[in-house]
Structures are given as C-alpha cells and as structure tokens.
Coordinates of C-alpha atoms in Angstrom, one line a residue:
X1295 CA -173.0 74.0 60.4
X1296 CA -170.6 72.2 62.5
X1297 CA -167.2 74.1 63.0
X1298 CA -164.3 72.0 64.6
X1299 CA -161.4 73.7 66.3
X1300 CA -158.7 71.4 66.4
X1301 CA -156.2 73.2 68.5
X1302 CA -157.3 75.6 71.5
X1303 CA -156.1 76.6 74.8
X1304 CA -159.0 77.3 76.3
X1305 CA -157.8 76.5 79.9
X1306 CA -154.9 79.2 79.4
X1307 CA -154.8 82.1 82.0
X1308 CA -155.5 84.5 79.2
X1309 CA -159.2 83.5 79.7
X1310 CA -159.4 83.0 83.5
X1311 CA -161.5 86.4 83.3
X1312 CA -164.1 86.0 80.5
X1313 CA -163.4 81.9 79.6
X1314 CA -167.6 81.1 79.7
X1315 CA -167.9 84.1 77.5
X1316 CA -165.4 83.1 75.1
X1317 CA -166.7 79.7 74.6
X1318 CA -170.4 80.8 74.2
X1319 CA -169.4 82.9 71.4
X1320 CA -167.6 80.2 70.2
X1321 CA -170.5 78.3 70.1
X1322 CA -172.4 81.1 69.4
X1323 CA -170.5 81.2 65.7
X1324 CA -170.9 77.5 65.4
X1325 CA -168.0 76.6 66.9
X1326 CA -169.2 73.1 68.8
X1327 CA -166.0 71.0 68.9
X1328 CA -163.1 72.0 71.0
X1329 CA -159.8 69.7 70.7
X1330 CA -157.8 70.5 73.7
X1331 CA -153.3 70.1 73.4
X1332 CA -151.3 69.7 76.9
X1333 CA -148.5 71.7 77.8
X1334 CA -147.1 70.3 81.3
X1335 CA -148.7 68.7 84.1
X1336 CA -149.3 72.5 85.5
X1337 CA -152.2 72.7 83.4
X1338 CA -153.7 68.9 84.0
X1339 CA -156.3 70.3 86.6
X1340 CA -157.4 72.9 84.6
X1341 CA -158.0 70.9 81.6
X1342 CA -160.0 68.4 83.7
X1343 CA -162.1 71.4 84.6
X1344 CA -162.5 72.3 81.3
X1345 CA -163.7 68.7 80.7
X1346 CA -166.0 68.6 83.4
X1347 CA -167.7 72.1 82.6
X1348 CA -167.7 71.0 79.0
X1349 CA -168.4 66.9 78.8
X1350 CA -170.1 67.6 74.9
X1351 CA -167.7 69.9 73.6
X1352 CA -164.4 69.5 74.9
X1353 CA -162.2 67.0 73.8
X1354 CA -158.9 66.4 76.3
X1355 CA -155.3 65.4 74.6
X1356 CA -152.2 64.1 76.8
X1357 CA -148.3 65.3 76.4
X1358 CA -145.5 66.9 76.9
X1359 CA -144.9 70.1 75.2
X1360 CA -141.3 70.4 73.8
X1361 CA -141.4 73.8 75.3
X1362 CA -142.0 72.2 78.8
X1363 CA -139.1 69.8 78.2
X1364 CA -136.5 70.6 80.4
X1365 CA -133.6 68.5 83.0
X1366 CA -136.8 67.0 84.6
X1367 CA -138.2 65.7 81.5
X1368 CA -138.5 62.3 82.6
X1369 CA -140.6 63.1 85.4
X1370 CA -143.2 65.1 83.4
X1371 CA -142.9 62.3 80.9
X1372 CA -143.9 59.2 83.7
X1373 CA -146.7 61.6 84.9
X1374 CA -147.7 61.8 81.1
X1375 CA -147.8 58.1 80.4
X1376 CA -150.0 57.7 83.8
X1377 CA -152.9 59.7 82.7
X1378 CA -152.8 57.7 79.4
X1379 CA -152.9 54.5 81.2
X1380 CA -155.9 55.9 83.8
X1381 CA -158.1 57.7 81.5
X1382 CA -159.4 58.2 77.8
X1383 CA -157.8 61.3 75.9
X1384 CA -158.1 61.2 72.1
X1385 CA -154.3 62.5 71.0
X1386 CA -151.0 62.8 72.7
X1387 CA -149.9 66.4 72.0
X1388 CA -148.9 68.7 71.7
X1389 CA -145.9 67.0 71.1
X1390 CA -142.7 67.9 69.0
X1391 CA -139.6 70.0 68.6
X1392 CA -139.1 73.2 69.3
X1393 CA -135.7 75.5 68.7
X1394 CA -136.9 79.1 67.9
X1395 CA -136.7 80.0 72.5
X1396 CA -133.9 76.8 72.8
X1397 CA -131.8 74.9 71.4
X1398 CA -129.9 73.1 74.8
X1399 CA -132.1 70.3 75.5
X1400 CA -132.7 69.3 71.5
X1401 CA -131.5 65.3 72.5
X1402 CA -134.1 65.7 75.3
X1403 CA -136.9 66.7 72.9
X1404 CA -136.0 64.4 70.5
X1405 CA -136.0 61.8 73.4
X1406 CA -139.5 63.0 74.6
X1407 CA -140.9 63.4 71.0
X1408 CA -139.9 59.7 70.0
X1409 CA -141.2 58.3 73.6
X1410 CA -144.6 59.5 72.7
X1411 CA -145.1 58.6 69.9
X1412 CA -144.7 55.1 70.6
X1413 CA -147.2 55.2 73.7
X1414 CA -149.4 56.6 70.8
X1415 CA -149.1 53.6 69.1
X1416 CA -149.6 51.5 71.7
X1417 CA -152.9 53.3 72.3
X1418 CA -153.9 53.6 69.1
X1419 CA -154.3 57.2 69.2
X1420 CA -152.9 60.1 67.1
X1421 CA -150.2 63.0 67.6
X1422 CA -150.6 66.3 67.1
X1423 CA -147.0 67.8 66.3
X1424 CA -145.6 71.2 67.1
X1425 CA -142.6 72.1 65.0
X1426 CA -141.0 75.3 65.5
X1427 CA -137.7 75.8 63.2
X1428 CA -137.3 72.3 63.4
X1429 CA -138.9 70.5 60.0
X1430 CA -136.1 68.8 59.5
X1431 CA -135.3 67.6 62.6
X1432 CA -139.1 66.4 63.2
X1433 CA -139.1 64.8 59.7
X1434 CA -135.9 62.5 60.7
X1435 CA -138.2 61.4 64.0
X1436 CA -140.8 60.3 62.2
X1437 CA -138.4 58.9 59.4
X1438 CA -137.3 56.3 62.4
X1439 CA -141.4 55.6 63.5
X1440 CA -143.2 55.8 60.5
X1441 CA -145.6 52.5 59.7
X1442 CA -149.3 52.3 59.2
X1443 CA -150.3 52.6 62.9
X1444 CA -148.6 56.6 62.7
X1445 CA -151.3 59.1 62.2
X1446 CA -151.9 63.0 63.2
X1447 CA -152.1 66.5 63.1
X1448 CA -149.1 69.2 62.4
X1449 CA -150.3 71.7 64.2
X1450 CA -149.9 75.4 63.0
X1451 CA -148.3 74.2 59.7
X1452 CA -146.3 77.2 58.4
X1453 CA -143.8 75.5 56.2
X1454 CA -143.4 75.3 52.4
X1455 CA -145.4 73.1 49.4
X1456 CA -142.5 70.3 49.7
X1457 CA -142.8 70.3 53.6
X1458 CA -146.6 70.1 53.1
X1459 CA -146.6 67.3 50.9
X1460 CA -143.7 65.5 53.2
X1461 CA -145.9 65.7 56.1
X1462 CA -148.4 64.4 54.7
X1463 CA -146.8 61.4 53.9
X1464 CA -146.7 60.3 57.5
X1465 CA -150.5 60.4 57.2
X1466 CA -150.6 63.7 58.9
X1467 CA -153.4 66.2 58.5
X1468 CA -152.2 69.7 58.2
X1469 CA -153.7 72.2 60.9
X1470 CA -154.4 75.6 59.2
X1471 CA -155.1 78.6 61.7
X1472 CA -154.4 81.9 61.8
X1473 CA -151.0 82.3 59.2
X1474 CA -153.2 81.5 56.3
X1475 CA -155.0 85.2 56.3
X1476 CA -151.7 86.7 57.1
X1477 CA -150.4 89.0 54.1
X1478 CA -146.9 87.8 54.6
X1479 CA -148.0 84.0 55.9
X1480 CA -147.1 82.1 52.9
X1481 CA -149.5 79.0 52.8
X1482 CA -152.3 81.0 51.2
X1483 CA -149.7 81.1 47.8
X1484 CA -150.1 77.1 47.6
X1485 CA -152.8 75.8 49.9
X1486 CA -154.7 75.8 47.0
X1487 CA -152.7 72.6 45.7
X1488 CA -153.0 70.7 48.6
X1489 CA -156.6 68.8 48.7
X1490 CA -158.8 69.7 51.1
X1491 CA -159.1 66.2 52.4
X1492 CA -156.0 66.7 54.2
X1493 CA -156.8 69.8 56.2
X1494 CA -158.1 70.7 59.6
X1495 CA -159.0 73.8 60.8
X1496 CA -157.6 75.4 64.2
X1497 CA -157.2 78.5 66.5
X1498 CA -154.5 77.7 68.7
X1499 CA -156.2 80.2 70.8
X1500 CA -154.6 82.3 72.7
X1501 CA -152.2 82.7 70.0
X1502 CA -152.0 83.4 66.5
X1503 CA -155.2 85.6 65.7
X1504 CA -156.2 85.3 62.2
X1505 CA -156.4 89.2 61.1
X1506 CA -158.0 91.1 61.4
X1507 CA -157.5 90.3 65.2
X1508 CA -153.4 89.7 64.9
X1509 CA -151.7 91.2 67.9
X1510 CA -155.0 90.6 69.9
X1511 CA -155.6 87.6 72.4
X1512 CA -157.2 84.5 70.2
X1513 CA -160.8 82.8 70.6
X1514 CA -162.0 80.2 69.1
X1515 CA -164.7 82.2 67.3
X1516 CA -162.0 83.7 65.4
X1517 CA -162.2 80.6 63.2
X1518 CA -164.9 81.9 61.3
X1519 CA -161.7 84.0 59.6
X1520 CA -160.0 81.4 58.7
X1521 CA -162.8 79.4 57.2
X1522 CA -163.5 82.6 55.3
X1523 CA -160.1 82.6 54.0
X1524 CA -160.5 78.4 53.1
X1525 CA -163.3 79.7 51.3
X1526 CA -161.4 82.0 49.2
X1527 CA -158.6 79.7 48.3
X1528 CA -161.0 76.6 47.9
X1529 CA -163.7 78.5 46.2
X1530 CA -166.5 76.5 48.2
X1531 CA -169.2 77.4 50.1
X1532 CA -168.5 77.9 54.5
X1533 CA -170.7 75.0 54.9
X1534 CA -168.4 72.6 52.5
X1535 CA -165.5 73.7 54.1
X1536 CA -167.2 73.3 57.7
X1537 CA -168.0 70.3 57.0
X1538 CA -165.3 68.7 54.7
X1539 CA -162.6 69.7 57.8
X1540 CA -164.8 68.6 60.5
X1541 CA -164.9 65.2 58.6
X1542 CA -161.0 65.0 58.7
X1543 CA -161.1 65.9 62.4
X1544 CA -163.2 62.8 62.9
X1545 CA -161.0 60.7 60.5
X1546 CA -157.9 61.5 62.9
X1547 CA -159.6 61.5 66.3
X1548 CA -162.2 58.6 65.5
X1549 CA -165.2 60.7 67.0

C-alpha cells in the first residue's frame, strides 16, 4: 500500500531532534511519498537537505508563503522565481491568502498570490493554495486566472459543501488532513458528497494532528488516522483509499 502525504513540513525545527526517526515511521506505516510546501527562502537550504537525504521520497515545491509576505515581498518573490528557473520543483506553494495573524499587507498577498500563479503557468506546474479566512478573497484571484492550464491543491480545506464544490471548479483537488477526525471539524458532515476522485490526503505536519494526537507535534505517520477516517465516510477498504488519493496526487503533480 502506497500512502501519499501531500503536504508536510518535514524540514521544520520541530523535528531537528528526531527528523530520521519521524520519517522512518513514516515509511514504516506506508508512508512513501513526501510532497514538501515552501515557506520563505529561510527554509530553501533545509529543504534541499531534505531532498538530498531523501532523492526517492521527497518531493520539493517553490513559493512564497502569504504568511512570509511582508514590505520585502518583492525580494522573496525574485529569489522565488530563480529557483524555478534553475531547478525542477513539482508545485509552487504554498501559496495563498492569509488574514486570521494579518490583515495589513492583504494587496501584497494578493499581489504575491496572482504573481505565482502565473509563473505556474508558465511552468506548467500546479499550486497548492493556503487560505486562511480568506475564501472569498482567494476565490476572486482565481476568478481573474482561471483557464485550462490552472490546476492544484487547496491545502487544509476546512470550508463548507458550496466552497468545496467552488474550488473544485478551478480544477483543484481538495487536501484533507487532520480537521476531518475532528468532532467539531465540519467536513466529515459532507465529505461524503464530494467524490473521492477529487481528494488528496495530507498531514501538514507539524501542525494539525488528526486525533487522537491534536494538541501534539504532527508526523506524517499520523496519516494512517485520517485514512481511517476516509474509510469511515467512504466505506472502502485502506488500500482503495491509499490508492485512489495517491492516484489524484499523481494526476496533479504528474509523477
């Protein structure tokens, strides 16, 4: 059974004691394809690393977080657009908007958000969105690109059905983690109505444990829980589920 993890931080400081552990249990549970998102160029180095120690499992994305976008946007932005140009990454993300910490620089995320796209375009490669209290204002960004060369990932989709079935009609995947076994999460109530063609399954380790591990550092392996959970709402089998998603993760990243 091959289990793809769509969205993990595995270069984050929260593992800079234990990170060879944490990815052999990964793989350990199955666990054999790690999709990697950018925050800021503070973390290039360490993603390389990751790379490097990795070459078979790890799989490197370029961006600018909208978290990360701040008065020097621009620069972070030109150091983004050089790695695409020197090297092979297979997203740009995480990309998006994000007003639950800030709301000041919302023209600069929009700004950032739309740029990236469009050098996603040009490289033929899909996003992977992160929207935080912001659906409508990442809808009307993608309103302005949308055409048939727009393709992706919303990350950590928390919204409602309607949201659901708007994203998907910028041919965005939906990435389920950790708020699906949530009691109070929400998507569990109608995930069942969405087809499972259109999911992918992620950790976004460090953050957002599936319970019963909320509250606790993430890992990858924890994905197990939230196939469990699929498995529940889908009423299929770990492997279907393992290897439906895992087929959607190679539709959007063409590996």
């Amino acid at each position: 059974m091959i289990i793809t993890d769509t969205h993990t931080h595995l270069y984050s400081e929260q593992f800079d004691q234990d990170r060879k552990l944490v990815i052999q249990k990964a793989l350990d549970a199955g666990v054999s394809r790690f999709f990697i998102p950018a925050i800021d160029s503070s973390y290039t180095k360490s993603m390389l690393t990751l790379e490097k120690d990795y070459p078979k499992n790890v799989f490197l994305m370029m961006g600018l977080h909208p978290t990360s976008v701040k008065d020097n946007y621009k620069e972070e932005l030109n150091l983004v657009k050089e790695w695409l140009d020197k090297r092979n990454f297979y997203a740009v993300g995480e990309i998006g908007i994000d007003l639950y910490w800030d709301k000041t620089h919302l023209k600069e995320q929009q700004d950032a958000f739309k740029t990236q796209i469009e050098w996603a375009k040009e490289k033929n490669l899909p996003i992977v969105i992160h929207c935080r209290e912001a659906f409508d204002e990442i809808f009307e960004v993608l309103d302005e690109v949308k055409d048939e060369k727009l393709r992706g990932i919303f990350h950590c989709f928390t919204g409602t059905l309607e949201q659901a079935r708007r994203a998907m009609s910028f041919n965005m995947k939906l990435g389920i983690g950790g708020v699906v076994t949530f009691k109070n999460g929400g998507i569990d109530k109608f995930l069942n109505e969405i087809e499972l063609k259109n999911i992918v399954l992620e950790t976004d380790a460090p953050y957002l444990a599936p319970a019963p591990f909320r509250g606790k550092r993430n890992e990858s392996a924890y994905i197990i829980n939230i196939l469990d959970k699929l498995v529940d709402i889908y009423k299929l089998t770990p492997q279907e589920i393992a290897d439906i998603t895992t087929q959607n993760s190679k539709d959007v990243f063409r590996i």
